[in-house]
Tab-separated table of C-alpha atoms in Angstrom:
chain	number	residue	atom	x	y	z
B	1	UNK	CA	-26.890	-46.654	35.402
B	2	UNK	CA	-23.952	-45.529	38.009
B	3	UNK	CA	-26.381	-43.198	39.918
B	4	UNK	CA	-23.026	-42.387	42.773
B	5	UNK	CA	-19.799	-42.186	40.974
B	6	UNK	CA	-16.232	-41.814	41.676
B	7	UNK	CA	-14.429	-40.021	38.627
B	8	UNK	CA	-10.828	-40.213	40.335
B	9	UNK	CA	-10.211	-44.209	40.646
B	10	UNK	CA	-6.738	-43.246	42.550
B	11	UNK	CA	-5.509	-40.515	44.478
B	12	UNK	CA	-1.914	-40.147	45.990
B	13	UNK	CA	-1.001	-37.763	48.738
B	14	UNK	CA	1.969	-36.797	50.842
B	15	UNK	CA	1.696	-37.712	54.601
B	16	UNK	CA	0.452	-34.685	56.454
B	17	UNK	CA	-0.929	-32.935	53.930
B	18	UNK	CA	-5.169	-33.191	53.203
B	19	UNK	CA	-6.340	-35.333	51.218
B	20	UNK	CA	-9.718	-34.418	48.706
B	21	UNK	CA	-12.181	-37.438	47.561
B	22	UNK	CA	-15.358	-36.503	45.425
B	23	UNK	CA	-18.124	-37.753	44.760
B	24	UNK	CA	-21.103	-37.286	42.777
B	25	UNK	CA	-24.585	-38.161	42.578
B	26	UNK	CA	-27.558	-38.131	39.432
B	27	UNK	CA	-30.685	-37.843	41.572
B	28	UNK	CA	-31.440	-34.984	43.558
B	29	UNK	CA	-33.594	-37.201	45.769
B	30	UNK	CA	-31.084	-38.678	47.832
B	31	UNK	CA	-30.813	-37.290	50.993
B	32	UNK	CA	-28.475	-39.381	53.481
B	33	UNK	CA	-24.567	-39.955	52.381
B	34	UNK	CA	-21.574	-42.095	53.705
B	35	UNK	CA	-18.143	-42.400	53.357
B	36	UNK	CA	-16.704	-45.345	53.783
B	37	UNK	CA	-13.138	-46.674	54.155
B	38	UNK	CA	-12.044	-50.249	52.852
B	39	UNK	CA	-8.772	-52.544	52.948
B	40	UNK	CA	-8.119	-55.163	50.801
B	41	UNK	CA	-10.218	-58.480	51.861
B	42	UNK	CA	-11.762	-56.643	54.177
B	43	UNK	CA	-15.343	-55.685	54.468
B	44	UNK	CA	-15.925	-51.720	54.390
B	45	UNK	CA	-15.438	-49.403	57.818
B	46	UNK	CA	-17.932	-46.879	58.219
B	47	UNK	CA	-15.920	-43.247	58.554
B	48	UNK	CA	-18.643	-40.635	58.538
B	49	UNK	CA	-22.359	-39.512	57.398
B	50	UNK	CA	-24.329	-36.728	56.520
B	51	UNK	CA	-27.853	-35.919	55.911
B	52	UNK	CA	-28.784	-33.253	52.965
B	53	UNK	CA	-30.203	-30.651	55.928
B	54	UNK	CA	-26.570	-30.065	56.784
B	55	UNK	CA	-23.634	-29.231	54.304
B	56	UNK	CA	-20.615	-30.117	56.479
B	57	UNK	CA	-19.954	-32.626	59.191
B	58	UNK	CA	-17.055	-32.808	60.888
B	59	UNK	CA	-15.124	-36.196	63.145
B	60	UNK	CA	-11.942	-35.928	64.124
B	61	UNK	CA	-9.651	-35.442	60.946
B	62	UNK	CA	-12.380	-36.335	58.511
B	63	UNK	CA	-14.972	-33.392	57.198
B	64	UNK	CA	-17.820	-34.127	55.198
B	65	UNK	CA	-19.085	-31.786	52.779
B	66	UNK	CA	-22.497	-31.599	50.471
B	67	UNK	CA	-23.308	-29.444	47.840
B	68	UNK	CA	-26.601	-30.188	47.306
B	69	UNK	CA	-27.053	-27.749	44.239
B	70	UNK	CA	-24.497	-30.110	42.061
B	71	UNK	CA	-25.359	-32.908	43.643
B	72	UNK	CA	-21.608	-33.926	45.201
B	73	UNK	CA	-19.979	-34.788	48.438
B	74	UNK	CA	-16.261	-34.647	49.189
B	75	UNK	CA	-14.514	-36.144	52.316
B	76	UNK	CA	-11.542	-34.057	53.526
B	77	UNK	CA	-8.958	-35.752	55.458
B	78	UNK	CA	-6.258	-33.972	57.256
B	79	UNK	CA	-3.612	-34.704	57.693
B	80	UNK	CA	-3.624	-37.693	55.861
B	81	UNK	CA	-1.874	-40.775	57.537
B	82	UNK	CA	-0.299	-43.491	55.749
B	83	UNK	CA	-2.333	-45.434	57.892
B	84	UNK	CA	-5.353	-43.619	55.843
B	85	UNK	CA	-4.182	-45.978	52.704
B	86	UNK	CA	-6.987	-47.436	51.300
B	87	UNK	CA	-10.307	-47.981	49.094
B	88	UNK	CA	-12.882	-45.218	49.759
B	89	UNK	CA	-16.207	-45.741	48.795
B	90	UNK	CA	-19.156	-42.951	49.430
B	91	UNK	CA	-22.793	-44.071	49.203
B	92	UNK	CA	-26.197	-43.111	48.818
B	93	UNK	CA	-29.332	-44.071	50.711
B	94	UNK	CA	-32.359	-44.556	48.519
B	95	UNK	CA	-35.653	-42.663	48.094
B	96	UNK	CA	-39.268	-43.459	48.131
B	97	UNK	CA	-40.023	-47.264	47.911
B	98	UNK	CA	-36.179	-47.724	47.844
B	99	UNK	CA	-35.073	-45.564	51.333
B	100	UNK	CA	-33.359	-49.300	52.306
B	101	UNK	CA	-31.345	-49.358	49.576
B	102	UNK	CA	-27.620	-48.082	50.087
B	103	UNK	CA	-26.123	-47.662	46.737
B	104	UNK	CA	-22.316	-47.548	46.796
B	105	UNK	CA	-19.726	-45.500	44.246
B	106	UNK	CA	-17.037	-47.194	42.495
B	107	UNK	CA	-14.175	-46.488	44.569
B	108	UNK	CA	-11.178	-44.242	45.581
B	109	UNK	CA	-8.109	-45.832	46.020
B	110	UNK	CA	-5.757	-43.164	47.943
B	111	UNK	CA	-1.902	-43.697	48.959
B	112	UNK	CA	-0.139	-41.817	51.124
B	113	UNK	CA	2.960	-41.757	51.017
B	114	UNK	CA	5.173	-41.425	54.001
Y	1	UNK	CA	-22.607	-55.238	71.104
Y	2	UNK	CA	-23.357	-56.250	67.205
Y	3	UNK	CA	-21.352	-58.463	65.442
Y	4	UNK	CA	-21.586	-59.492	62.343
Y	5	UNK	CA	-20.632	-63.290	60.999
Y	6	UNK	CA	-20.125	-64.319	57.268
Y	7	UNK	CA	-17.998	-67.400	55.829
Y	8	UNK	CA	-16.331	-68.919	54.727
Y	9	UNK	CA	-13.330	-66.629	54.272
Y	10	UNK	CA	-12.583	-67.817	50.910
Y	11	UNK	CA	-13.808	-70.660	48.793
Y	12	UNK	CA	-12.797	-72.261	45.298
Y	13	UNK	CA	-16.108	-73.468	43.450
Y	14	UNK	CA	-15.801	-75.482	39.895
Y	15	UNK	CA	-18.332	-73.761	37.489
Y	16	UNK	CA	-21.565	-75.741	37.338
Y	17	UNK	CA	-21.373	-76.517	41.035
Y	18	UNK	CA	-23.995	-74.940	43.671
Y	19	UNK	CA	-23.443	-71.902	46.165
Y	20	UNK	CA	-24.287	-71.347	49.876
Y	21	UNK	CA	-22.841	-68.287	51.824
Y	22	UNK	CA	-24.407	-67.385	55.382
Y	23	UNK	CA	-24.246	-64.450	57.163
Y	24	UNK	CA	-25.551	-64.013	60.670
Y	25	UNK	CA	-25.614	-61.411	63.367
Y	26	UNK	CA	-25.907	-60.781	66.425
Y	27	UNK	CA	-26.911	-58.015	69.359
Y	28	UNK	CA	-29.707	-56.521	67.392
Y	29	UNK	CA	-33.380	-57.567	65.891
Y	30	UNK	CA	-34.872	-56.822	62.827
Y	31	UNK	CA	-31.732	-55.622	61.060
Y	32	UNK	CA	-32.327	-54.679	57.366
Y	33	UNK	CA	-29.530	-57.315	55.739
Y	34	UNK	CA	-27.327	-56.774	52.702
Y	35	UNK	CA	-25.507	-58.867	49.921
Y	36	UNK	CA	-23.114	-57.074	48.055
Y	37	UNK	CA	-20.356	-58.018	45.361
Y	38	UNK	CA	-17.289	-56.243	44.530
Y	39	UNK	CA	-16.271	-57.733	42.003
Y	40	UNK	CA	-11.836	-57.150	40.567
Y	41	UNK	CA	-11.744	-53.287	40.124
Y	42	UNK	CA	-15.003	-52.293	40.396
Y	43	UNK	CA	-17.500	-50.901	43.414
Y	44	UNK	CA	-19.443	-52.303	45.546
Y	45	UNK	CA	-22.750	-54.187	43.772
Y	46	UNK	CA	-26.205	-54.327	45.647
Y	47	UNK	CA	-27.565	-57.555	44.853
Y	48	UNK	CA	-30.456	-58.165	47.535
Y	49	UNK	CA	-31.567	-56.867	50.455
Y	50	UNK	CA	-33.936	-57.649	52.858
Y	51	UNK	CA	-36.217	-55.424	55.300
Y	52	UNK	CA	-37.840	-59.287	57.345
Y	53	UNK	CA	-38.283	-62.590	57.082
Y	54	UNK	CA	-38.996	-63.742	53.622
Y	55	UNK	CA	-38.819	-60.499	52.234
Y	56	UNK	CA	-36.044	-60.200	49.607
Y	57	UNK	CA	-35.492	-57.700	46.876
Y	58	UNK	CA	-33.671	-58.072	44.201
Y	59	UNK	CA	-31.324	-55.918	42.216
Y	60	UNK	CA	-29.720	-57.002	39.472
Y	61	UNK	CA	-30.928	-59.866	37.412
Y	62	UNK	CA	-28.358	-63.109	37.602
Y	63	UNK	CA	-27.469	-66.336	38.758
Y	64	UNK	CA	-28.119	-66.134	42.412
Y	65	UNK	CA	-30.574	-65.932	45.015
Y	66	UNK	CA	-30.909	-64.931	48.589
Y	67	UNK	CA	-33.512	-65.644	51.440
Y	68	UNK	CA	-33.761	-64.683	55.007
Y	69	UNK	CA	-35.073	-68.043	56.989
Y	70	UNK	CA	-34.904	-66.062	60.162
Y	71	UNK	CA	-34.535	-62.786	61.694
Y	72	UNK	CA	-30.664	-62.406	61.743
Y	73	UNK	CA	-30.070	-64.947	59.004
Y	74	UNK	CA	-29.077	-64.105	55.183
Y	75	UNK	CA	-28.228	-66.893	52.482
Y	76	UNK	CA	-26.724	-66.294	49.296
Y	77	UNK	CA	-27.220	-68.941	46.846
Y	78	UNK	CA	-26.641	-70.460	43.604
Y	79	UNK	CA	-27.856	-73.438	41.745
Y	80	UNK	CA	-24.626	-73.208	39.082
Y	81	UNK	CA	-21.676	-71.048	39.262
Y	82	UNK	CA	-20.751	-69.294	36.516
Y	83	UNK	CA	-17.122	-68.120	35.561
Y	84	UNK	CA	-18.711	-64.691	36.021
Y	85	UNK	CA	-19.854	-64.809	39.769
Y	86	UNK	CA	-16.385	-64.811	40.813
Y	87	UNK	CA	-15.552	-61.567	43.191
Y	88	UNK	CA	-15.561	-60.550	47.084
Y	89	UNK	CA	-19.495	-60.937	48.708
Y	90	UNK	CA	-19.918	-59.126	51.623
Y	91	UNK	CA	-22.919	-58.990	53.423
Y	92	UNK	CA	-24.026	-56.111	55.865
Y	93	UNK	CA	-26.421	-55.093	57.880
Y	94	UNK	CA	-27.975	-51.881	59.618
Y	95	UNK	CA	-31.313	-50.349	61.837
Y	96	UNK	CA	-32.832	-48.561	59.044
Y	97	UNK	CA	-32.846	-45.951	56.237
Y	98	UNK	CA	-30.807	-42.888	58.462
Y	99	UNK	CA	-28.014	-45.176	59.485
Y	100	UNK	CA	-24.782	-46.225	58.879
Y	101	UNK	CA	-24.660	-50.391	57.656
Y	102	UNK	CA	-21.644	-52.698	58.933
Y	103	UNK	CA	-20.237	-55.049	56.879
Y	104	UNK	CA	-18.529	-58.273	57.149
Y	105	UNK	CA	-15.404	-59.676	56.303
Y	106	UNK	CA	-16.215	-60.697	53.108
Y	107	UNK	CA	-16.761	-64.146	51.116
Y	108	UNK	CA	-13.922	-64.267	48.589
Y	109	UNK	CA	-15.540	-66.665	45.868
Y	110	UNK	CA	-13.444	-68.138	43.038
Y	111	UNK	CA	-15.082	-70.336	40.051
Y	112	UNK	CA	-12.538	-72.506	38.076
């Protein structure tokens, strides 16, 4: 049961202009997200959070957004970099008995191209 | 500053053969800890986590294990590899439920 998914397993995007990654969730309990950014062999970066009280947070060239009411998060980038090449994962903290648990999507793999 | 520590970098394990990976870290107490998998083209896997010593839970039933002997100290084990527990383990580790976790560099495991 994939209770965070990624429906767009690639993404490509022309340097400078923004680039879109969704997500979406199944349980309208969760209530803290992440983005995070990943490079091959790496472990995961953390880029940005958000709890479900707010519906945008902002850093730098990356925006968070929630929409609570269908349940999905997208992470705006702009402008994208080629730099900004890379697996992005968003994630889910758990609820009740579970609030440790941080349950991870299956991945965004966006190229930008210079 | 916290750093987290987790090796080797890579290792090449005939099947049947047992597992040990260690993470450790450093600058903080009482860290919840993470083991994830990612295994070729998929996400990342929660496979145990741990909220203090001795305290494990698990996530999805299979061949390995994890314990936490000490406070900033998280083992992931096996007693026989299987073809199937090949992939990228990376542990991780944050304060609590409201934070961000920080990952290592990853445990690239490969069963022949």
């Amino acid at each position: 049961d994939q209770q965070v998914k990624q429906n767009s397993p690639s993404l490509s995007v022309q340097e400078g202009r923004i680039s879109i990654l969704n997500c979406d969730y199944t349980n309208s309990m969760f209530d803290y997200f992440l983005w995070y950014k990943k490079y091959p062999a790496e472990g995961p970066t953390f880029l940005i959070s958000i709890s479900s009280i707010k519906d945008k947070n902002e850093d730098g060239r990356f925006t968070v957004f929630l929409n609570k009411s269908a349940k999905h998060l997208s992470l705006h980038i702009v402008p994208s970099q080629p730099g900004d090449s890379a697996v992005y994962f968003c994630a889910a903290k758990g609820y009740g008995g579970a609030t440790n648990k941080l349950i991870f999507g299956t991945g965004t793999l966006l190229a930008v191209q210079p | 500053s916290q750093t987290i520590h987790q090796w080797p970098a890579t290792l090449v394990q005939p099947v049947g053969s047992p597992l040990s990976l260690e993470c450790t870290v450093e600058g903080t107490s009482n860290p919840n800890l993470y083991w994830y998998r990612q295994a070729a083209g998929r996400g990342l896997q929660l496979l145990f986590y741990s909220v203090g010593i001795g305290q494990i839970s698990s996530e999805v039933p299979q061949n390995l294990s994890a314990s936490r002997p000490q406070d900033r100290q998280f083992i992931l084990s096996s007693k026989k590899l299987l073809l199937s527990d090949s992939g990228f383990y990376l542990c991780a580790w944050r304060h609590g439920p409201n934070t961000e976790a920080f990952f290592g560099q990853g445990t690239r495991l490969t069963v022949v």
